[in-house]
CSV table of C-alpha atoms and ligand atoms in Angstrom, one decimal:
chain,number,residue,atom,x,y,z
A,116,UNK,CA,-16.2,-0.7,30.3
A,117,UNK,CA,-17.7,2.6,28.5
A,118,UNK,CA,-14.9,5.4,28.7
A,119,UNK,CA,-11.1,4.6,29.7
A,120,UNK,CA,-8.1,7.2,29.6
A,121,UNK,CA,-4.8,5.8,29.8
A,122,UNK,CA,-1.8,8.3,30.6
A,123,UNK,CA,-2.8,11.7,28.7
A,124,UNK,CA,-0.6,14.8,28.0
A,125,UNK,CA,-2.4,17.5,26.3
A,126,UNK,CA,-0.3,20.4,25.7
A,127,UNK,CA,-0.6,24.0,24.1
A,128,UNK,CA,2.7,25.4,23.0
A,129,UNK,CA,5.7,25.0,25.7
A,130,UNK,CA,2.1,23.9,28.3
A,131,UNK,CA,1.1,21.0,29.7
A,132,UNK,CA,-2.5,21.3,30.4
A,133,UNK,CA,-3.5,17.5,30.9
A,134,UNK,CA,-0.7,15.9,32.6
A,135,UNK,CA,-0.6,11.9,32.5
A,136,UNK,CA,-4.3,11.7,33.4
A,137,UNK,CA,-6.0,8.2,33.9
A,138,UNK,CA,-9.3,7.1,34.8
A,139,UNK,CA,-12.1,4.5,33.9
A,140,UNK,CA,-15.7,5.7,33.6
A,141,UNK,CA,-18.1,3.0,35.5
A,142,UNK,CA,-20.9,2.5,32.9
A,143,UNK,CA,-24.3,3.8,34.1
A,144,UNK,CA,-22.5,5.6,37.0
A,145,UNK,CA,-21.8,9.4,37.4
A,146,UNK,CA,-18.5,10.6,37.3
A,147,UNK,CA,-17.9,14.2,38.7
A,148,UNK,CA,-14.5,16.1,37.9
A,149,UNK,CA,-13.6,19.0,40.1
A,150,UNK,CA,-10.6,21.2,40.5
A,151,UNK,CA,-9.7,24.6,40.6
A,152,UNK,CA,-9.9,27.1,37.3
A,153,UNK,CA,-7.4,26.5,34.9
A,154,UNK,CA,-6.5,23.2,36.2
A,155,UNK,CA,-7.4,21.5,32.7
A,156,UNK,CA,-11.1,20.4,33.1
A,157,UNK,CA,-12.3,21.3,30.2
A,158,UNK,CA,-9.2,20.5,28.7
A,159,UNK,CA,-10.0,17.1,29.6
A,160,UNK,CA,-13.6,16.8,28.6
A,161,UNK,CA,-12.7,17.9,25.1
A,162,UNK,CA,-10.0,15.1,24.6
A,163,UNK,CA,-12.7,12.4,25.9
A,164,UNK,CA,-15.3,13.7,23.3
A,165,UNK,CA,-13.0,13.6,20.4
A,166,UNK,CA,-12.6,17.3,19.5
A,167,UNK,CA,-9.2,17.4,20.2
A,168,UNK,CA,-6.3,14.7,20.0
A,169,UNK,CA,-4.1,13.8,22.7
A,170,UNK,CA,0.1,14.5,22.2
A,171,UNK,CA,0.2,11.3,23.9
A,172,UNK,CA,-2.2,8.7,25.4
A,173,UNK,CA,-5.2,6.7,24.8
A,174,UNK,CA,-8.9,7.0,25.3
A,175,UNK,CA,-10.9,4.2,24.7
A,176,UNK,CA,-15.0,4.0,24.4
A,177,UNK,CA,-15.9,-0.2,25.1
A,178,UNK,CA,-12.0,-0.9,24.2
A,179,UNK,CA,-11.7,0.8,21.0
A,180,UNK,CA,-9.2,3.5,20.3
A,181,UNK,CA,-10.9,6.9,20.2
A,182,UNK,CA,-8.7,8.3,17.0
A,183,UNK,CA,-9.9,5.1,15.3
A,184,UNK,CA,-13.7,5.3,15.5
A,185,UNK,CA,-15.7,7.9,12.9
A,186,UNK,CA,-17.0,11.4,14.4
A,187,UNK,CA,-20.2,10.0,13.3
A,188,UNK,CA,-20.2,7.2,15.7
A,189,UNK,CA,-18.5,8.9,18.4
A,190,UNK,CA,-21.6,11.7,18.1
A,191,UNK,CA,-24.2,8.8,18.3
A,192,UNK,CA,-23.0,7.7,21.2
A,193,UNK,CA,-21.4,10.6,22.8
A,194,UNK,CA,-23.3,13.7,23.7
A,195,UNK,CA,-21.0,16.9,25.0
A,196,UNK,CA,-22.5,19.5,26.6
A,197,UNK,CA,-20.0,22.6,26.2
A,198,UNK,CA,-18.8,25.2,28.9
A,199,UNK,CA,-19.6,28.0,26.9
A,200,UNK,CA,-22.0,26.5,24.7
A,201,UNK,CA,-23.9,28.8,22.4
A,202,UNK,CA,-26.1,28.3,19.1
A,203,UNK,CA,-26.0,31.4,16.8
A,204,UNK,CA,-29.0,31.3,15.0
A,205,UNK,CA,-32.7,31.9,14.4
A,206,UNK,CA,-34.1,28.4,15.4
A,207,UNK,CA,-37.0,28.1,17.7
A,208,UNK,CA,-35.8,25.9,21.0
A,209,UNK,CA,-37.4,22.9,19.4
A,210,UNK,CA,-35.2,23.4,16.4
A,211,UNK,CA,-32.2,23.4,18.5
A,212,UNK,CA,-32.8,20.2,20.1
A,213,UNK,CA,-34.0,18.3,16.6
A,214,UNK,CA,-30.2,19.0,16.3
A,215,UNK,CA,-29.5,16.0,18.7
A,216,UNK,CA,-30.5,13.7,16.5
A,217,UNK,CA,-28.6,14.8,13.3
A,218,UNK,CA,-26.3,11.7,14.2
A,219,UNK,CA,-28.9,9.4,14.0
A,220,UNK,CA,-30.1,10.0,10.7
A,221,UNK,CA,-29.2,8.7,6.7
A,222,UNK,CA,-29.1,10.8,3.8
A,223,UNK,CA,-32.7,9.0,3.0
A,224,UNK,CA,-34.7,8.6,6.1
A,225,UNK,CA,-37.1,10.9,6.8
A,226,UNK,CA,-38.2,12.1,10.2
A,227,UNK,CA,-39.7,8.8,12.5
A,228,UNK,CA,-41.9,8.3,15.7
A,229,UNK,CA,-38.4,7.7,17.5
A,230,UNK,CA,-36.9,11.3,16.2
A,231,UNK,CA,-40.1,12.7,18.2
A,232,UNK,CA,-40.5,10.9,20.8
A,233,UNK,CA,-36.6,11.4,22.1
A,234,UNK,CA,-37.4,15.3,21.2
A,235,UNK,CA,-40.9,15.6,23.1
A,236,UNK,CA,-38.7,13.3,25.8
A,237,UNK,CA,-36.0,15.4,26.3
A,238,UNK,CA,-38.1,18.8,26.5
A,239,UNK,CA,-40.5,17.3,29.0
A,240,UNK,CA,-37.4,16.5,30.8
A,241,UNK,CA,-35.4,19.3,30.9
A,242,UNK,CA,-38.7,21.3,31.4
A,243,UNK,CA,-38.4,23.3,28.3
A,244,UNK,CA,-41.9,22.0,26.6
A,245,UNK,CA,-43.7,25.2,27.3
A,246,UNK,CA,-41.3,27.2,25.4
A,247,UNK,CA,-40.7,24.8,22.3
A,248,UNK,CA,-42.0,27.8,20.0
A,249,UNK,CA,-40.1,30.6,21.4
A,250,UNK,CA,-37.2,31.6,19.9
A,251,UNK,CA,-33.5,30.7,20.8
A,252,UNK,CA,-32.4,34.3,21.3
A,253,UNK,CA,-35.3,35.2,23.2
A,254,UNK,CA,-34.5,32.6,26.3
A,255,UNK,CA,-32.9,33.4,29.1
A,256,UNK,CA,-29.4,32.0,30.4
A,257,UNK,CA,-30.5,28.9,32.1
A,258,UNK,CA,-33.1,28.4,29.7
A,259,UNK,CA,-30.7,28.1,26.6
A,260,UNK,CA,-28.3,26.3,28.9
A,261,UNK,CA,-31.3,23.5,29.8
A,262,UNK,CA,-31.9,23.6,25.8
A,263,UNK,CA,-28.6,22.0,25.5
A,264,UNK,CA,-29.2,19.7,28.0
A,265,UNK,CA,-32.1,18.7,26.0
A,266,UNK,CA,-30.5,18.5,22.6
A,267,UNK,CA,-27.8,16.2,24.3
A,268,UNK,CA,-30.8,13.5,25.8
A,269,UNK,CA,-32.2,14.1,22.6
A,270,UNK,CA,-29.3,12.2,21.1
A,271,UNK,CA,-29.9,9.4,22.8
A,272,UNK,CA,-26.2,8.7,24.4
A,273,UNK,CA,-24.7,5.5,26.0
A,274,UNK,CA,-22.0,8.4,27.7
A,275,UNK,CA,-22.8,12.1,28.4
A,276,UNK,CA,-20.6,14.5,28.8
A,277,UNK,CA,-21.4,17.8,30.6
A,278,UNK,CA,-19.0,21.0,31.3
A,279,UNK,CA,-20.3,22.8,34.6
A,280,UNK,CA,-24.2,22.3,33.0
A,281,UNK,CA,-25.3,24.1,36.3
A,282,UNK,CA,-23.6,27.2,35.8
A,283,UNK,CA,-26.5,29.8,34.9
A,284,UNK,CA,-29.3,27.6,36.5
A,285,UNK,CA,-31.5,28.3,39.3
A,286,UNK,CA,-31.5,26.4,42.6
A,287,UNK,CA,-34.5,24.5,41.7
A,288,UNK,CA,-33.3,23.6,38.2
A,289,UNK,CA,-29.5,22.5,39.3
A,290,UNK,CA,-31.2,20.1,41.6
A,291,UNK,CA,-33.2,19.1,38.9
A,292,UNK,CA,-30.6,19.0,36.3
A,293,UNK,CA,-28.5,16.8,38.8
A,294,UNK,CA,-31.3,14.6,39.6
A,295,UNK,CA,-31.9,14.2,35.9
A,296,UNK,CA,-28.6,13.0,35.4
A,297,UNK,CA,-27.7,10.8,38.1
A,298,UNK,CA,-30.9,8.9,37.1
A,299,UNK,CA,-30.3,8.1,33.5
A,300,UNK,CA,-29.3,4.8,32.7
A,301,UNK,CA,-25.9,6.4,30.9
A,302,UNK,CA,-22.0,7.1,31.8
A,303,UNK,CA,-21.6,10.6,32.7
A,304,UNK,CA,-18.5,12.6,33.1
A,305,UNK,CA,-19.0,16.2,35.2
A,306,UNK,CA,-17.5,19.2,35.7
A,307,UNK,CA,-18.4,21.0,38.8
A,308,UNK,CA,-17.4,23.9,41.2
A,309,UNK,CA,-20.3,23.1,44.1
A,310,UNK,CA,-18.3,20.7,46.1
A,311,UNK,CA,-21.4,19.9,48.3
A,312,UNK,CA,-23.3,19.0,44.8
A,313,UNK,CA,-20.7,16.8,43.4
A,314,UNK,CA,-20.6,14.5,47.1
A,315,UNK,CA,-24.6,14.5,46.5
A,316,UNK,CA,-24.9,13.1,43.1
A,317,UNK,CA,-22.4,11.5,41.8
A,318,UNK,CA,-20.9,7.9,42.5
A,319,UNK,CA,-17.2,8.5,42.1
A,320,UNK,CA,-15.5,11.9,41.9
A,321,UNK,CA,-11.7,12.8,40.1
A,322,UNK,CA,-10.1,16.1,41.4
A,323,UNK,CA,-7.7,17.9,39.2
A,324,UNK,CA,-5.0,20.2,39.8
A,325,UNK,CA,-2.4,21.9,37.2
A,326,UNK,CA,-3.3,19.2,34.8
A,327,UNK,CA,-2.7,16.1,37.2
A,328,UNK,CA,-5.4,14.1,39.1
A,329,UNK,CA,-4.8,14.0,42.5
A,330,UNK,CA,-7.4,12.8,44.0
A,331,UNK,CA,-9.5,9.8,42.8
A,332,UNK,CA,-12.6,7.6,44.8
A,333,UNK,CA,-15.8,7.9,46.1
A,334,UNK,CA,-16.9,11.4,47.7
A,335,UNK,CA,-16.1,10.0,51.3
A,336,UNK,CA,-12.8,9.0,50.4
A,337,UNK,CA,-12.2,12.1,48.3
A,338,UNK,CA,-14.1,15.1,49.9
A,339,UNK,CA,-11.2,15.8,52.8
A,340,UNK,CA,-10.2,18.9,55.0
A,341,UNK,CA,-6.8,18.5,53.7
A,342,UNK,CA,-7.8,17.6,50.0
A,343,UNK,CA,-10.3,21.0,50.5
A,344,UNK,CA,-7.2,22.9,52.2
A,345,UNK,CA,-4.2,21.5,49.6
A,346,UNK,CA,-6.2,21.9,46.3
A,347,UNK,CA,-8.7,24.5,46.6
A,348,UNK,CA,-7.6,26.8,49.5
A,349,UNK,CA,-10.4,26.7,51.9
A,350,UNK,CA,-10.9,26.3,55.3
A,351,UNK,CA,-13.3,24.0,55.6
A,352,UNK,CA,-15.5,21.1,57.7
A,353,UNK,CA,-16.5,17.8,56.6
A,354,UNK,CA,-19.6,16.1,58.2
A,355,UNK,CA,-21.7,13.2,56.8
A,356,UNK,CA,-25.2,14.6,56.5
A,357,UNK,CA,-28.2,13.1,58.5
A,358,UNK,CA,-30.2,13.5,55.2
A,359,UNK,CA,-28.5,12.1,52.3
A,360,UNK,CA,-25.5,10.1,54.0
A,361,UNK,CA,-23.2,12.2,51.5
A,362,UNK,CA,-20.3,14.2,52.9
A,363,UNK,CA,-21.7,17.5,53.5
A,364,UNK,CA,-18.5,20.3,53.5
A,365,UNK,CA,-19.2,23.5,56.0
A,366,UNK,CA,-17.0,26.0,54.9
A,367,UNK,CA,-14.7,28.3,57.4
A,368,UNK,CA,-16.1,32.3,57.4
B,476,ATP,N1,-6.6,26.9,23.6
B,476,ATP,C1,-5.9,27.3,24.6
B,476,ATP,N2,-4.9,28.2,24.4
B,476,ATP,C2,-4.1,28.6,25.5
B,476,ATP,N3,-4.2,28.1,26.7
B,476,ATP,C3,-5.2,27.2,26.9
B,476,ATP,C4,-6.1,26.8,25.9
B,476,ATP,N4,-6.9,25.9,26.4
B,476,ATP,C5,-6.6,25.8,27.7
B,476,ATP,N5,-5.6,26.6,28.0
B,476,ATP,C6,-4.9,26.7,29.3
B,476,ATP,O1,-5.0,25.5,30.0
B,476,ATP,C7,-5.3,25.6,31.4
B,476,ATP,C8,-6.5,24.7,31.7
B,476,ATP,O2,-7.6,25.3,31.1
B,476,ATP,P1,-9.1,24.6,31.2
B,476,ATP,O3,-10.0,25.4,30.5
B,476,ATP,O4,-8.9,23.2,30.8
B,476,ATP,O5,-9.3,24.7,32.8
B,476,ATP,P2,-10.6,24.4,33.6
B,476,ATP,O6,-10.2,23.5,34.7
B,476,ATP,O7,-11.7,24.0,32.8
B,476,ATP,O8,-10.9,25.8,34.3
B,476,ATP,P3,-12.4,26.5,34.7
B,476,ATP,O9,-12.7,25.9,36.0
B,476,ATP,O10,-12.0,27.9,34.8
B,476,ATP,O11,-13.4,26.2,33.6
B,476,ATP,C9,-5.5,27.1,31.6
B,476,ATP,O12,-4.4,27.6,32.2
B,476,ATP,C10,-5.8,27.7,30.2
B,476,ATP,O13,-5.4,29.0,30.1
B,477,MG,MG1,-13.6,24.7,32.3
């Protein structure tokens, strides 16, 4: 069952920036969330992680209520990679993603084999081993953004959580990031803005607009000239490709 949201309203002063929003998470699959800016993504993504309560609503991880299960067990299950994620400090990159598995540990236990072997996992996967040493503020963009990726795998989560992870990245390492992804065995939810990426990776997409979904399904069934016209203002044409059988979406000059 993983994550389930039943009918939430998120609102900021006289706003509301989620607007009755529903959706079930397939476990294992990759759920992409698209939708203009300001059309309560993020929003979104912060209710499902547990850093900020619904006015009204439910979210449920495997049937329990959200607002009744401990940060602590949410963070050993949940890992959130932020939109505008940042890490003020001094701490080398391996530092940084040690911090993925703060949730995992006691008071008493020391650091084990299974601490190292999801950090020396997660580096290798993210390809940040070669700069383990160097310092957080010395890396550039993509680099401290696929440091965060690696302190989230590092934590070892049954659901992931990732806020347009591709942003600052390179061609090379959104593919690879995406890749990465769609390939763990773990329920992710994912904000993205490349259309043609979201209708390559992931297995079911939700599009938002001013708070409300309005478009739910498989990106076949979702991807649309009119969908692309009504929600995003584009000009645009749909083909399947000959090379990955996803809709592929040619946009008008
Ligand atoms: N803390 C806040 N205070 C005031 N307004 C907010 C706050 N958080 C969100 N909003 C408003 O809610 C709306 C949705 O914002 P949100 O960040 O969820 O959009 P988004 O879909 O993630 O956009 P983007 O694609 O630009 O990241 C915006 O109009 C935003 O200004
Ligand atoms: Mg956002």
């Amino acid at each position: 069952m993983t994550i389930k949201a039943d009918n939430l309203v998120w609102k900021i002063g006289s706003k509301t920036v989620v607007n009755g929003v529903s959706f079930t998470a397939e476990p294992g699959k990759m759920l992409g969330l698209l939708g203009p800016n300001g059309s309560g993504k993020t929003s979104l993504l912060r209710l499902i992680a547990g850093l900020k309560r619904p006015n009204s609503g439910r979210i449920t991880l495997d049937q329990a209520d959200l607002g009744s299960i401990g940060r602590r067990t949410i963070a050993q299950r949940v890992a959130f990679i932020e939109q505008h994620a940042t890490t003020n400090s001094n701490l080398r990159v391996v530092d940084v993603v040690k911090l993925g598995r703060f949730p995992h540990r006691s008071m008493f236990s020391g650091w084990t084999h299974e601490d190292d072997r999801a950090v020396t996992e997660a580096l290798e996967r993210t390809g940040m081993t070669a700069k383990r040493h160097d310092a957080w503020q010395s890396l550039s963009g993509g680099e401290k953004q696929r440091t965060h990726v690696a302190r989230a795998l590092a934590q070892s989560p049954k659901e992931l959580i990732l806020d347009e992870p591709t942003n600052h990245l390179d061609v090379q390492h959104q593919i690879s990031l995406l890749r990465l992804v769609s390939a763990l065995p773990v329920t992710s939810i994912i904000a993205l803005h490349d259309l043609n990426h979201a209708a390559m990776f992931c297995d079911n997409l939700i599009v938002m607009q001013e708070g409300k979904i309005v478009a739910a399904g498989s990106p076949q069934e979702v991807l649309t000239r009119d969908l692309l016209k009504s929600v995003f203002k584009v000009e645009a044409y749909v083909e399947t490709s000959p090379h990955h059988a996803r809709p592929h979406i040619h946009f008008a000059r």
